Short mmCIF file of C-alpha atoms in Angstrom, two decimals:
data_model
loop_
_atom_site.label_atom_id
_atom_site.label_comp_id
_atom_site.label_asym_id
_atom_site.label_seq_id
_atom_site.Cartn_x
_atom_site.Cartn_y
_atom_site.Cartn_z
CA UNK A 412 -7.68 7.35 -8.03
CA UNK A 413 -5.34 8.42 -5.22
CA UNK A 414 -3.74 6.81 -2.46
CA UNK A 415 -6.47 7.21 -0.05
CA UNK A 416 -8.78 5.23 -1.96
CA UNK A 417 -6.81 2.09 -0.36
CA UNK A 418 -6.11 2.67 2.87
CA UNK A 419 -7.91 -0.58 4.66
CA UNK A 420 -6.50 -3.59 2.74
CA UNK A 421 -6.34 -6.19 5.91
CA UNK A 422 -9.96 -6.63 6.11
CA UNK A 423 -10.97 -8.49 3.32
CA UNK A 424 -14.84 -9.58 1.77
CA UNK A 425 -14.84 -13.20 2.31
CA UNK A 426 -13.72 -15.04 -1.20
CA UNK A 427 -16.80 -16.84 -1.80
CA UNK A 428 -18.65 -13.17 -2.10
CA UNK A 429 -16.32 -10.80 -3.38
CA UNK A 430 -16.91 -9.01 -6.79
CA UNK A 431 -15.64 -5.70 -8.60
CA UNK A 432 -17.99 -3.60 -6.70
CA UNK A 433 -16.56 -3.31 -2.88
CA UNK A 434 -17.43 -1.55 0.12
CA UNK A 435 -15.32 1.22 1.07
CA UNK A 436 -14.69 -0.07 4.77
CA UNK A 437 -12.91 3.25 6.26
CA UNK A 438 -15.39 3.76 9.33
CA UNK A 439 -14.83 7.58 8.80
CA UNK A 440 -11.24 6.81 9.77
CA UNK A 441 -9.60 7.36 6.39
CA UNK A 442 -7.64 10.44 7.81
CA UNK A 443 -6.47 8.55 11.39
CA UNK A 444 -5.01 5.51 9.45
CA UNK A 445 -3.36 8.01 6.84
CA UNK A 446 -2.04 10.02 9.62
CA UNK A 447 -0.61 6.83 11.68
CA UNK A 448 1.21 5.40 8.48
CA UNK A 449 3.04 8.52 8.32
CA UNK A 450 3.50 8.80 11.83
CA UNK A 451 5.65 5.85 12.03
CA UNK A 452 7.37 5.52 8.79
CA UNK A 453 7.01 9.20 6.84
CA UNK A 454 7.33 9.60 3.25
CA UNK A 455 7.19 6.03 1.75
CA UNK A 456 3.21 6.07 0.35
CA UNK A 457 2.94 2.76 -0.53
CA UNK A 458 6.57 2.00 -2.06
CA UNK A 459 8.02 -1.23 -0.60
CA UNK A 460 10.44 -1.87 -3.68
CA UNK A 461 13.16 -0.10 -5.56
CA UNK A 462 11.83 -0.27 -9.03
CA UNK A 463 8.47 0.95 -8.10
CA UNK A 464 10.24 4.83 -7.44
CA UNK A 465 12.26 4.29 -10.80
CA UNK A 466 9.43 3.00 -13.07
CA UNK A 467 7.49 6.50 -12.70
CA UNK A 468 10.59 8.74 -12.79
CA UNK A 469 11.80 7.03 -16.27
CA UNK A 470 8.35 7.58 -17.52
CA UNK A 471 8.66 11.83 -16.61
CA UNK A 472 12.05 11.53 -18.27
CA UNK A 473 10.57 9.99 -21.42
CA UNK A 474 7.82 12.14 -21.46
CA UNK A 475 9.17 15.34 -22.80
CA UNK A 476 11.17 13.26 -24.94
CA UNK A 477 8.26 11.65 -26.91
CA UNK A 478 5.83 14.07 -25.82
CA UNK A 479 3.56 14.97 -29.18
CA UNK A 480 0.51 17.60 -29.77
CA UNK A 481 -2.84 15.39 -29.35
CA UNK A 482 -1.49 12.23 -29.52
CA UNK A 483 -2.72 9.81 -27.59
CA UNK A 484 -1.32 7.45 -25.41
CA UNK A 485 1.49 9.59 -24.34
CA UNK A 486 0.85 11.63 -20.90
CA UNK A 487 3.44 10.17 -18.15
CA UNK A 488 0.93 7.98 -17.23
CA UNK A 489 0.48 6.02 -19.64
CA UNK A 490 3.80 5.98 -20.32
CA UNK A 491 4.24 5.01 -16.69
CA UNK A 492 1.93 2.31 -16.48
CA UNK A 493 3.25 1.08 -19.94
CA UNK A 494 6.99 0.43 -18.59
CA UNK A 495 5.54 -1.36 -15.34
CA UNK A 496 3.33 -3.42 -17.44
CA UNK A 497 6.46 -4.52 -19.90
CA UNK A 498 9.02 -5.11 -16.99
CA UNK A 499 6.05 -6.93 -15.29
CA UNK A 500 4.95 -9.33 -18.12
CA UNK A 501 9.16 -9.82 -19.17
CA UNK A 502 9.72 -11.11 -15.95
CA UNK A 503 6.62 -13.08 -15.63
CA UNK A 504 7.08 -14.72 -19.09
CA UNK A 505 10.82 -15.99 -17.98
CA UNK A 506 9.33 -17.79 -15.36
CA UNK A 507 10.34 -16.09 -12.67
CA UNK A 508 8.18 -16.32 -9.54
CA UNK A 509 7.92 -12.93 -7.16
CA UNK A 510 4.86 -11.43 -5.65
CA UNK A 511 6.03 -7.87 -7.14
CA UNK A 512 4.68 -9.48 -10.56
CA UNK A 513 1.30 -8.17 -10.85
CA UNK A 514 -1.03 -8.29 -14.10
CA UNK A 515 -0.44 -11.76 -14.15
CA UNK A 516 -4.19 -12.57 -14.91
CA UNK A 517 -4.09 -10.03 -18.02
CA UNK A 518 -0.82 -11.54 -19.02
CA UNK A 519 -2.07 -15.44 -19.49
CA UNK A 520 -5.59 -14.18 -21.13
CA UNK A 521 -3.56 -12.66 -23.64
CA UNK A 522 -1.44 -16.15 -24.30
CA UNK A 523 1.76 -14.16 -24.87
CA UNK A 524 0.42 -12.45 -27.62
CA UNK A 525 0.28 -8.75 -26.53
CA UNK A 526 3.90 -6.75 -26.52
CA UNK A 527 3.56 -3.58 -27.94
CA UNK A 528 3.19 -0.39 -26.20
CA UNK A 529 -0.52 0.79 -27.16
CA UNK A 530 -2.21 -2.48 -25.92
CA UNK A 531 0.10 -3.21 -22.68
CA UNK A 532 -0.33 0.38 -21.22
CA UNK A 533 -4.23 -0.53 -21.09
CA UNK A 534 -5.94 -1.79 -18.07
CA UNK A 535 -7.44 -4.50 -20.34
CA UNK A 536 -3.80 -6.16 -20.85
CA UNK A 537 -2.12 -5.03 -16.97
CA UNK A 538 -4.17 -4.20 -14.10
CA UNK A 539 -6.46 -1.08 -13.16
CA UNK A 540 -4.36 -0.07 -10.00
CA UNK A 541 -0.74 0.09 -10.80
CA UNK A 542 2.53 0.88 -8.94
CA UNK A 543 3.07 4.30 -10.03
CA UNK A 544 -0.54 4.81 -7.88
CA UNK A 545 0.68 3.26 -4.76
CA UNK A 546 4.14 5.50 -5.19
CA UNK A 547 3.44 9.32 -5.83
CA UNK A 548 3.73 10.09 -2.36
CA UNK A 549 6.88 8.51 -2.16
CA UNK A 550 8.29 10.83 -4.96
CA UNK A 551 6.93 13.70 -4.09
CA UNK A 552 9.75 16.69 -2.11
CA UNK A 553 6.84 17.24 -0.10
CA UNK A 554 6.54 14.67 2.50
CA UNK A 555 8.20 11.78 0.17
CA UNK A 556 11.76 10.88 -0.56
CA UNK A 557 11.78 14.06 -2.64
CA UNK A 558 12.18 12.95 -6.08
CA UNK A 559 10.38 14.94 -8.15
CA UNK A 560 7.89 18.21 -7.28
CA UNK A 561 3.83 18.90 -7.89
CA UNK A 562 1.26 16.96 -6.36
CA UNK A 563 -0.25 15.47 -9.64
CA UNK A 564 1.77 13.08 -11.27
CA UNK A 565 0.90 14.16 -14.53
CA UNK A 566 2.52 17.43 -13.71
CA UNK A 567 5.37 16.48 -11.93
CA UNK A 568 9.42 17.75 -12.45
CA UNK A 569 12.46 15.53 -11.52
CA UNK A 570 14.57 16.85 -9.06
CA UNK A 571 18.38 16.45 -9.43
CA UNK A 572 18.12 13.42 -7.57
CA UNK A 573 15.23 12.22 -9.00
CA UNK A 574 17.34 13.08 -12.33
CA UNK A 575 19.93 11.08 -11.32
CA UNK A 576 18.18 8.05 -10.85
CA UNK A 577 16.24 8.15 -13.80
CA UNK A 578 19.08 7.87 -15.52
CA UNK A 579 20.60 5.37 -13.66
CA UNK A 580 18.01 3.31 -14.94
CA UNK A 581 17.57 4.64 -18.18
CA UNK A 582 21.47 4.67 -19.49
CA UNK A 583 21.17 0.66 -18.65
CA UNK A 584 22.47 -1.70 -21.58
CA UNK A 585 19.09 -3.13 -23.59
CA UNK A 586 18.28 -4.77 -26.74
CA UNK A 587 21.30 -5.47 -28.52
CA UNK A 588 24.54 -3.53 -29.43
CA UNK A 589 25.07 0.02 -27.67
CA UNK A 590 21.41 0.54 -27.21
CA UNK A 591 20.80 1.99 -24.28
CA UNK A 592 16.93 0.96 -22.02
CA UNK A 593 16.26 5.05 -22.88
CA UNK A 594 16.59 4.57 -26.82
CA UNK A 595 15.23 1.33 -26.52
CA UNK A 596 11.91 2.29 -24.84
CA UNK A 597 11.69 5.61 -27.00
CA UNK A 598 11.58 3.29 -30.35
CA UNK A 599 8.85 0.82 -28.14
CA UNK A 600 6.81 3.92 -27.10
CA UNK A 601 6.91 4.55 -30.77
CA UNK A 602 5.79 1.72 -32.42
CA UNK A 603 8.77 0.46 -33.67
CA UNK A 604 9.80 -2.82 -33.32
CA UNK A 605 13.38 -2.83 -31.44
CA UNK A 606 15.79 -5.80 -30.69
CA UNK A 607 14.63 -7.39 -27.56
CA UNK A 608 17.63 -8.70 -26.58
CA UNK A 609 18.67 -10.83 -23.02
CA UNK A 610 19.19 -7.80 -21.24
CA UNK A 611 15.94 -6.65 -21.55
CA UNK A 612 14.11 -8.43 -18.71
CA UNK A 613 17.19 -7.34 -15.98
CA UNK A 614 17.19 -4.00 -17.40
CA UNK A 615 13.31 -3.35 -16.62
CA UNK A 616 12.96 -6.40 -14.07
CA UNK A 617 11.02 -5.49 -10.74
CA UNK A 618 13.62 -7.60 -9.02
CA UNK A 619 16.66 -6.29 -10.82
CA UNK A 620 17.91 -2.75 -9.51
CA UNK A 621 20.92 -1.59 -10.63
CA UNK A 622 23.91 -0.56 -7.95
CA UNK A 623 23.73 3.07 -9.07
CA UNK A 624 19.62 2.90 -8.65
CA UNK A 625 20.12 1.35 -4.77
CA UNK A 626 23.11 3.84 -3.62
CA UNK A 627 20.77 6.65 -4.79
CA UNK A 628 17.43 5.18 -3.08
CA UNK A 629 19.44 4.23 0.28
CA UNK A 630 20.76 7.87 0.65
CA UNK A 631 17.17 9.08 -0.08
CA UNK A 632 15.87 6.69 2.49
CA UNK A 633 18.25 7.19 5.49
CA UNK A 634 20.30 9.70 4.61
CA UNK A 635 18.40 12.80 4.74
CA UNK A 636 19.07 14.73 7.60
CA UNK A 637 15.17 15.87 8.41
CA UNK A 638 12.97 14.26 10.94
CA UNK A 639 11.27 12.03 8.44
CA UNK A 640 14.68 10.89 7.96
CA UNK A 641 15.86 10.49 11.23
CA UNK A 642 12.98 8.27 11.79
CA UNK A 643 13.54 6.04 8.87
CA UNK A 644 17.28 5.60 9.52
CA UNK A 645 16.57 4.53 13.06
CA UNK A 646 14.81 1.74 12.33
CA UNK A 647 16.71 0.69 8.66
CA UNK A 648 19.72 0.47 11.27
CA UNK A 649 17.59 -2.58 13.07
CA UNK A 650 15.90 -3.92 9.55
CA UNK A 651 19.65 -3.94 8.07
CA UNK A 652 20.69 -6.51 11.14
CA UNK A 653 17.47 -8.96 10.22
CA UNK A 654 16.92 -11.06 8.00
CA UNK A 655 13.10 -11.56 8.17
CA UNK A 656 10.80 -8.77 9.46
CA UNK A 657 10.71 -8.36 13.30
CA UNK A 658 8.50 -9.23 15.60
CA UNK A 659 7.21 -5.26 16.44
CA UNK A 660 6.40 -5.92 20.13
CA UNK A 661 8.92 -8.20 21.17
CA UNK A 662 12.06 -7.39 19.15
CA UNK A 663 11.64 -4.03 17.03
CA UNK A 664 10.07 -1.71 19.94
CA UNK A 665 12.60 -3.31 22.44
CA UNK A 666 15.29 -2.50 20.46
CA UNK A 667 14.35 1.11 19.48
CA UNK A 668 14.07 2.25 23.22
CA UNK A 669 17.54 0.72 23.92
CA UNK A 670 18.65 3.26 20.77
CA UNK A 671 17.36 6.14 22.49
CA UNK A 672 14.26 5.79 20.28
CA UNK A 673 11.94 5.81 23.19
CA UNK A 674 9.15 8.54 21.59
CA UNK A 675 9.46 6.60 18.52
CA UNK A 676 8.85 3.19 20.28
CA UNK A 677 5.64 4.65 21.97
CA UNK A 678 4.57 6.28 18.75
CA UNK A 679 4.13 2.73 16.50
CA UNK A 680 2.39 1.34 19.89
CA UNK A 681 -0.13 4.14 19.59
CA UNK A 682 -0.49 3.29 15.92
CA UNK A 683 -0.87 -0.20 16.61
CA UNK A 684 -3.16 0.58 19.42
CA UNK A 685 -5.51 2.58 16.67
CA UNK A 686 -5.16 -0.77 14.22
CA UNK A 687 -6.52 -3.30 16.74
CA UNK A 688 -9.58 -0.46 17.65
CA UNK A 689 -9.94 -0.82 14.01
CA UNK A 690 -9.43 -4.03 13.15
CA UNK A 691 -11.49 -5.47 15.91
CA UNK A 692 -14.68 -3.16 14.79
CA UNK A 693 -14.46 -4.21 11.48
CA UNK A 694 -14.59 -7.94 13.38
CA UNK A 695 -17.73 -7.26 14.75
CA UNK A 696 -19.25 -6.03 11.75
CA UNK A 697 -18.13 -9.32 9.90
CA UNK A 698 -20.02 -11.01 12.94
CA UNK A 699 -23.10 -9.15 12.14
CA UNK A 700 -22.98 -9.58 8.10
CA UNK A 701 -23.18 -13.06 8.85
CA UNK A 702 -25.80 -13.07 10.90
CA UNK A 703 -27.51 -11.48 8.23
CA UNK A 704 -26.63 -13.75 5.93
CA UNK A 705 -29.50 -16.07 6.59
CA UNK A 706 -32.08 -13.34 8.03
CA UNK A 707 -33.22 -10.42 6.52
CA UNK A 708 -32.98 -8.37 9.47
CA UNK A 709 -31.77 -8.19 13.30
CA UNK A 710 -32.56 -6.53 16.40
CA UNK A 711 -29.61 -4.76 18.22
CA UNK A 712 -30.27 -6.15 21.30
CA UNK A 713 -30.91 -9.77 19.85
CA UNK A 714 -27.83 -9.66 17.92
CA UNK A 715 -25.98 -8.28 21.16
CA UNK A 716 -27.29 -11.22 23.20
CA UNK A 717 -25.10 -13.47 21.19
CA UNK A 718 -21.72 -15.34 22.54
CA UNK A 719 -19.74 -14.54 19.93
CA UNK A 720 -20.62 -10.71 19.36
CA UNK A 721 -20.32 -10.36 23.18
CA UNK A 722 -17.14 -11.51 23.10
CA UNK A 723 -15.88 -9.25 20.22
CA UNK A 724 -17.83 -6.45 21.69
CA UNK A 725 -15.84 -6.64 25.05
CA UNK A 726 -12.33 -7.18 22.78
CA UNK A 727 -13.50 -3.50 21.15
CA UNK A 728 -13.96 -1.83 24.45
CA UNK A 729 -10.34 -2.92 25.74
CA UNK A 730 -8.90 -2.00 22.77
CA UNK A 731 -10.86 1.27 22.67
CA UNK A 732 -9.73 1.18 26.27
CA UNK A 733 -5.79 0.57 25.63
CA UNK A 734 -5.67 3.24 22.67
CA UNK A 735 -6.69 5.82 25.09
CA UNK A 736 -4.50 4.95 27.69
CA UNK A 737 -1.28 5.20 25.10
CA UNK A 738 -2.88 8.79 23.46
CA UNK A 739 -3.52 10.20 27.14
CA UNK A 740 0.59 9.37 27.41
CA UNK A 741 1.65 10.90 24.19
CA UNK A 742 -0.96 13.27 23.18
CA UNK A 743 0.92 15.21 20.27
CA UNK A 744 0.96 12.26 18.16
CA UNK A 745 -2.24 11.00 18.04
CA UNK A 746 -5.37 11.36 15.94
CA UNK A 747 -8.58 13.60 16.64
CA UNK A 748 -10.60 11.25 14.50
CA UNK A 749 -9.13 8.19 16.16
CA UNK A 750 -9.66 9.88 19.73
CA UNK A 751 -13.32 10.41 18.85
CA UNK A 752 -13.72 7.27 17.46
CA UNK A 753 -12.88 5.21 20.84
CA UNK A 754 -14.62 8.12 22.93
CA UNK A 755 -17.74 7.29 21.20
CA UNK A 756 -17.51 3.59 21.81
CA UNK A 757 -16.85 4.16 25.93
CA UNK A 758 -19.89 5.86 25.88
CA UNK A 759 -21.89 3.08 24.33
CA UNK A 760 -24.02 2.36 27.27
CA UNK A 761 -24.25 -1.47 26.47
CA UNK A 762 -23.43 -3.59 23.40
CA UNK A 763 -26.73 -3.31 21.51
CA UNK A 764 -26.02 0.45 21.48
CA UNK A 765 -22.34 -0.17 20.73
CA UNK A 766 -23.54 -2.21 17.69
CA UNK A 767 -26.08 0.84 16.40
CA UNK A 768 -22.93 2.80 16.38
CA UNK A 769 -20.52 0.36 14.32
CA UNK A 770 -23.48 -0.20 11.65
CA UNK A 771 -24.07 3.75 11.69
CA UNK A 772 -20.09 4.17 10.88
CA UNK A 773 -21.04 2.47 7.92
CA UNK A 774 -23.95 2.70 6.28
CA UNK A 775 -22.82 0.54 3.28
CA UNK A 776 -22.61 -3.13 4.32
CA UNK A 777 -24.72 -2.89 6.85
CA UNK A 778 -27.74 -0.28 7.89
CA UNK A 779 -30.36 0.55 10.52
CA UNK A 780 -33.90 1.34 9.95
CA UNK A 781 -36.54 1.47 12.13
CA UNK A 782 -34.65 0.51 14.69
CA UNK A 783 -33.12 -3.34 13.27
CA UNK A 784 -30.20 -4.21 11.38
CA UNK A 785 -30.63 -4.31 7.67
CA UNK A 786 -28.47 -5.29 5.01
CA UNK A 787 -26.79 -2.22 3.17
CA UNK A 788 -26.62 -1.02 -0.64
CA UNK A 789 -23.02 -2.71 -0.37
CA UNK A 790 -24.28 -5.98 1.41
CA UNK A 791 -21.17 -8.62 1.41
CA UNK A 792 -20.23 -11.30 4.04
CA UNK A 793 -17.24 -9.62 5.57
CA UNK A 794 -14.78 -12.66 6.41
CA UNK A 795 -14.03 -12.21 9.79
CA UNK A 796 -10.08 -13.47 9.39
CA UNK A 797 -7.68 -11.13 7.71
CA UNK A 798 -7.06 -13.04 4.43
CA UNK A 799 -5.20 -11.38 1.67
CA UNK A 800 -6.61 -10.74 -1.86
CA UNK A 801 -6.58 -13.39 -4.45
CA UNK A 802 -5.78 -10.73 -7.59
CA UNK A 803 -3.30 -8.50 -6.34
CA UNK A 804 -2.91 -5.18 -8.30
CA UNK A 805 -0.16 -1.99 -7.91
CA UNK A 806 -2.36 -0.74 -4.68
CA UNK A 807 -2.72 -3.93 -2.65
CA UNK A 808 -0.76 -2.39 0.46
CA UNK A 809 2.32 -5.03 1.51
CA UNK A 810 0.49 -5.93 5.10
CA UNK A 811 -2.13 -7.80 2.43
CA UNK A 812 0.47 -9.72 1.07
CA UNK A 813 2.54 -11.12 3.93
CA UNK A 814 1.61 -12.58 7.32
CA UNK A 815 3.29 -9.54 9.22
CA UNK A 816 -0.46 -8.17 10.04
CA UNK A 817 -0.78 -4.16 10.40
CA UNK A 818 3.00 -2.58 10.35
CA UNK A 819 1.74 0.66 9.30
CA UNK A 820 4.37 0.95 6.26
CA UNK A 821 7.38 -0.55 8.78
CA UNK A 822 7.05 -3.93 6.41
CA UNK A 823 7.48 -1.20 3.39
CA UNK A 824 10.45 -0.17 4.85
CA UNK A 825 11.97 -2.93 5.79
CA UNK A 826 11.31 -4.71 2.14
CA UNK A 827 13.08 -1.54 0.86
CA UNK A 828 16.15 -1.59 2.99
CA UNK A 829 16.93 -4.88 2.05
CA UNK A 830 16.07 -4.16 -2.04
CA UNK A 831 18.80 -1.85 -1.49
CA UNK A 832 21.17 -4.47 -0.58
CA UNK A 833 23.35 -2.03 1.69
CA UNK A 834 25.96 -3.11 4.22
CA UNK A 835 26.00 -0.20 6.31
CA UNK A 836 24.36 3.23 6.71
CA UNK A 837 25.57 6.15 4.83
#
């Protein structure tokens, strides 16, 4: 499963209805969202803490270390999702409380029981999407922090930096004498049964970096002198002066156009532009889900006639309307699906045809046929606020977890700037 398979997490089924099986809700705009994340914060995938970039990188290390011919159990990741899963379920079990603690469900079905490495690098004792998922892009040298090379994980190689901070986190103290987390996880991985010692938790902790792991991160972040990197550095300069995340219209955009940082400033307006167009579709279509919640099937025009849809039909069009304002001012950096998405709605002659065109972007939740509304394959009430998840997992994207809305990845960075715990730029 790659990243792209979790691109929309703000718009969430309503509680009451969700299940295993969900709609994909993209709108045929997989490639615009993917495109305005990187836009305005490049290279971070879905990384918004340290340990998520040194979890993966110790597992690539350990890899050729314990690597054997047809055993099972053993490709990097496995191994991967094996380390998260321990450092997870260590930290959870001493109590501590942090919303980078995921698995948590798995961890109190199995009372404590489960340790060892065979059962805990399962998706029946962790979770099915994991952190090493949500952080490939930000390890790859091409268009990530450049940490390691390939585009399939499985097939990756460290770079020297990536190197380095491997074993930054790998040469840390575990267990009990000299042992080091390396020979420690090596005898796990194995089977054995090592000394778990009180430095275990810290040592593997998703809270718990190590100085050498943030020095190495920070200079990855903002210290690389590339665009990507000019970009990131420009705005870690404001993140490093706040202590909660900024208000983007009012503080953060302000701020970058006083720093010279006037392209960038319009460039996360476009991409905030392009998540209200999105975000206010995906409104109306929860509008019309729950309409058809108690009928079987609706007109377009009789649905159209309604206050509410009216009203979130006209919020579309201005959106629509304000997104192609901002591209027609700063066409290199917008998105041809994005652009033909909000042409399509200003030609929408009234709302009952603008509503045949949201349910025919879809197809899943919601269908037409023979001219009504009809409940998709994929029928769910969509809940029409933007509630987060009540399981999080390794993919749920950081705007689902906090009340900051859709930052596209400037809430990743700005939870990684301050994981690094740095005073001052490099």
């Amino acid at each position: 499963m790659t990243e792209t398979d979790f691109l929309f997490p703000w718009h969430q089924l309503a509680a009451s209805e969700a299940s295993s099986e969900r709609a994909s809700l993209t709108l045929g705009l997989r490639s615009a969202d993917l495109h305005f994340r990187e836009l305005v914060v490049p290279g971070l995938g879905r990384a918004w803490f340290l340990r998520q970039l040194s979890w993966p990188l110790a597992a690539l290390t350990l890899h050729a270390q314990v690597k054997a011919e047809g055993a099972r159990g053993r490709t990097p990741t496995d191994l991967a999702h094996g380390i998260e899963a321990l450092a997870c379920k260590l930290e959870h079990a001493s109590g501590v409380s942090s919303d980078r603690i995921i698995g948590v469900r798995a961890f109190n079905r199995d009372g404590g029981r489960t340790w060892d490495y065979e059962q805990l690098r399962t998706r029946a004792h962790y979770v099915q999407n994991t952190y090493r998922q949500a952080a490939v892009r930000a390890i790859r040298t091409e268009s990530g922090l450049g940490l390691a090379s390939g585009f399939r994980f499985g097939s990756m190689r460290l770079t020297s930096v990536g190197m380095e901070l491997a074993q930054a986190f790998l040469a840390q103290p575990a267990g009990t004498g000299k042992q080091t987390l390396e020979s420690w996880l090596e005898r796990w991985i194995d089977g054995q049964a090592p000394s778990w010692g009180t430095n275990l938790t810290k040592a593997l902790a998703p809270t718990g970096a190590s100085e050498e792991e943030r020095e190495i991160v920070w200079k990855r972040l903002v210290g690389t002198n590339d665009a990507a990197g000019h970009k990131r550095r420009a705005l870690a300069e404001i993140f490093l002066g706040e202590s909660e995340f900024p208000d983007i219209e009012r503080d953060l955009l302000p701020e970058l156009r006083k720093r010279d940082g006037a392209q960038q400033s319009s460039e996360i307006a476009l991409a905030r532009s392009f998540g209200s167009v999105f975000s206010t579709t995906l409104r109306v279509l929860g509008l019309l889900t729950r309409l058809l919640e108690r009928a079987k099937s609706v007109s377009p025009a009789d649905a159209a006639s309604l206050q509410a849809i009216r009203s979130a039909s006209k919020a579309l069009r201005e959106a629509a309307s304000d997104y192609r304002r901002r591209h027609d001012k700063l066409p290199g950096a917008g998105s041809a699906d994005a652009s033909s998405f909000v042409d399509q709605i200003s030609r929408c002659s009234g709302d009952s045809t603008l509503l045949e065109f949201i349910v025919s972007r879809d197809e899943q939740v919601l269908q037409l046929s023979d001219g009504e509304i009809h409940r998709g394959p994929l029928f769910r009430v969509l809940d029409d606020e933007e509630s987060r998840p009540e399981e999080r997992d390794g993919t749920t994207d950081l705007d689902a977890r906090s009340d900051s809305g859709r930052t596209f990845r400037l809430a990743n960075l700005f939870s990684l700037v301050h994981d690094c715990d740095m005073e001052s730029l490099p």
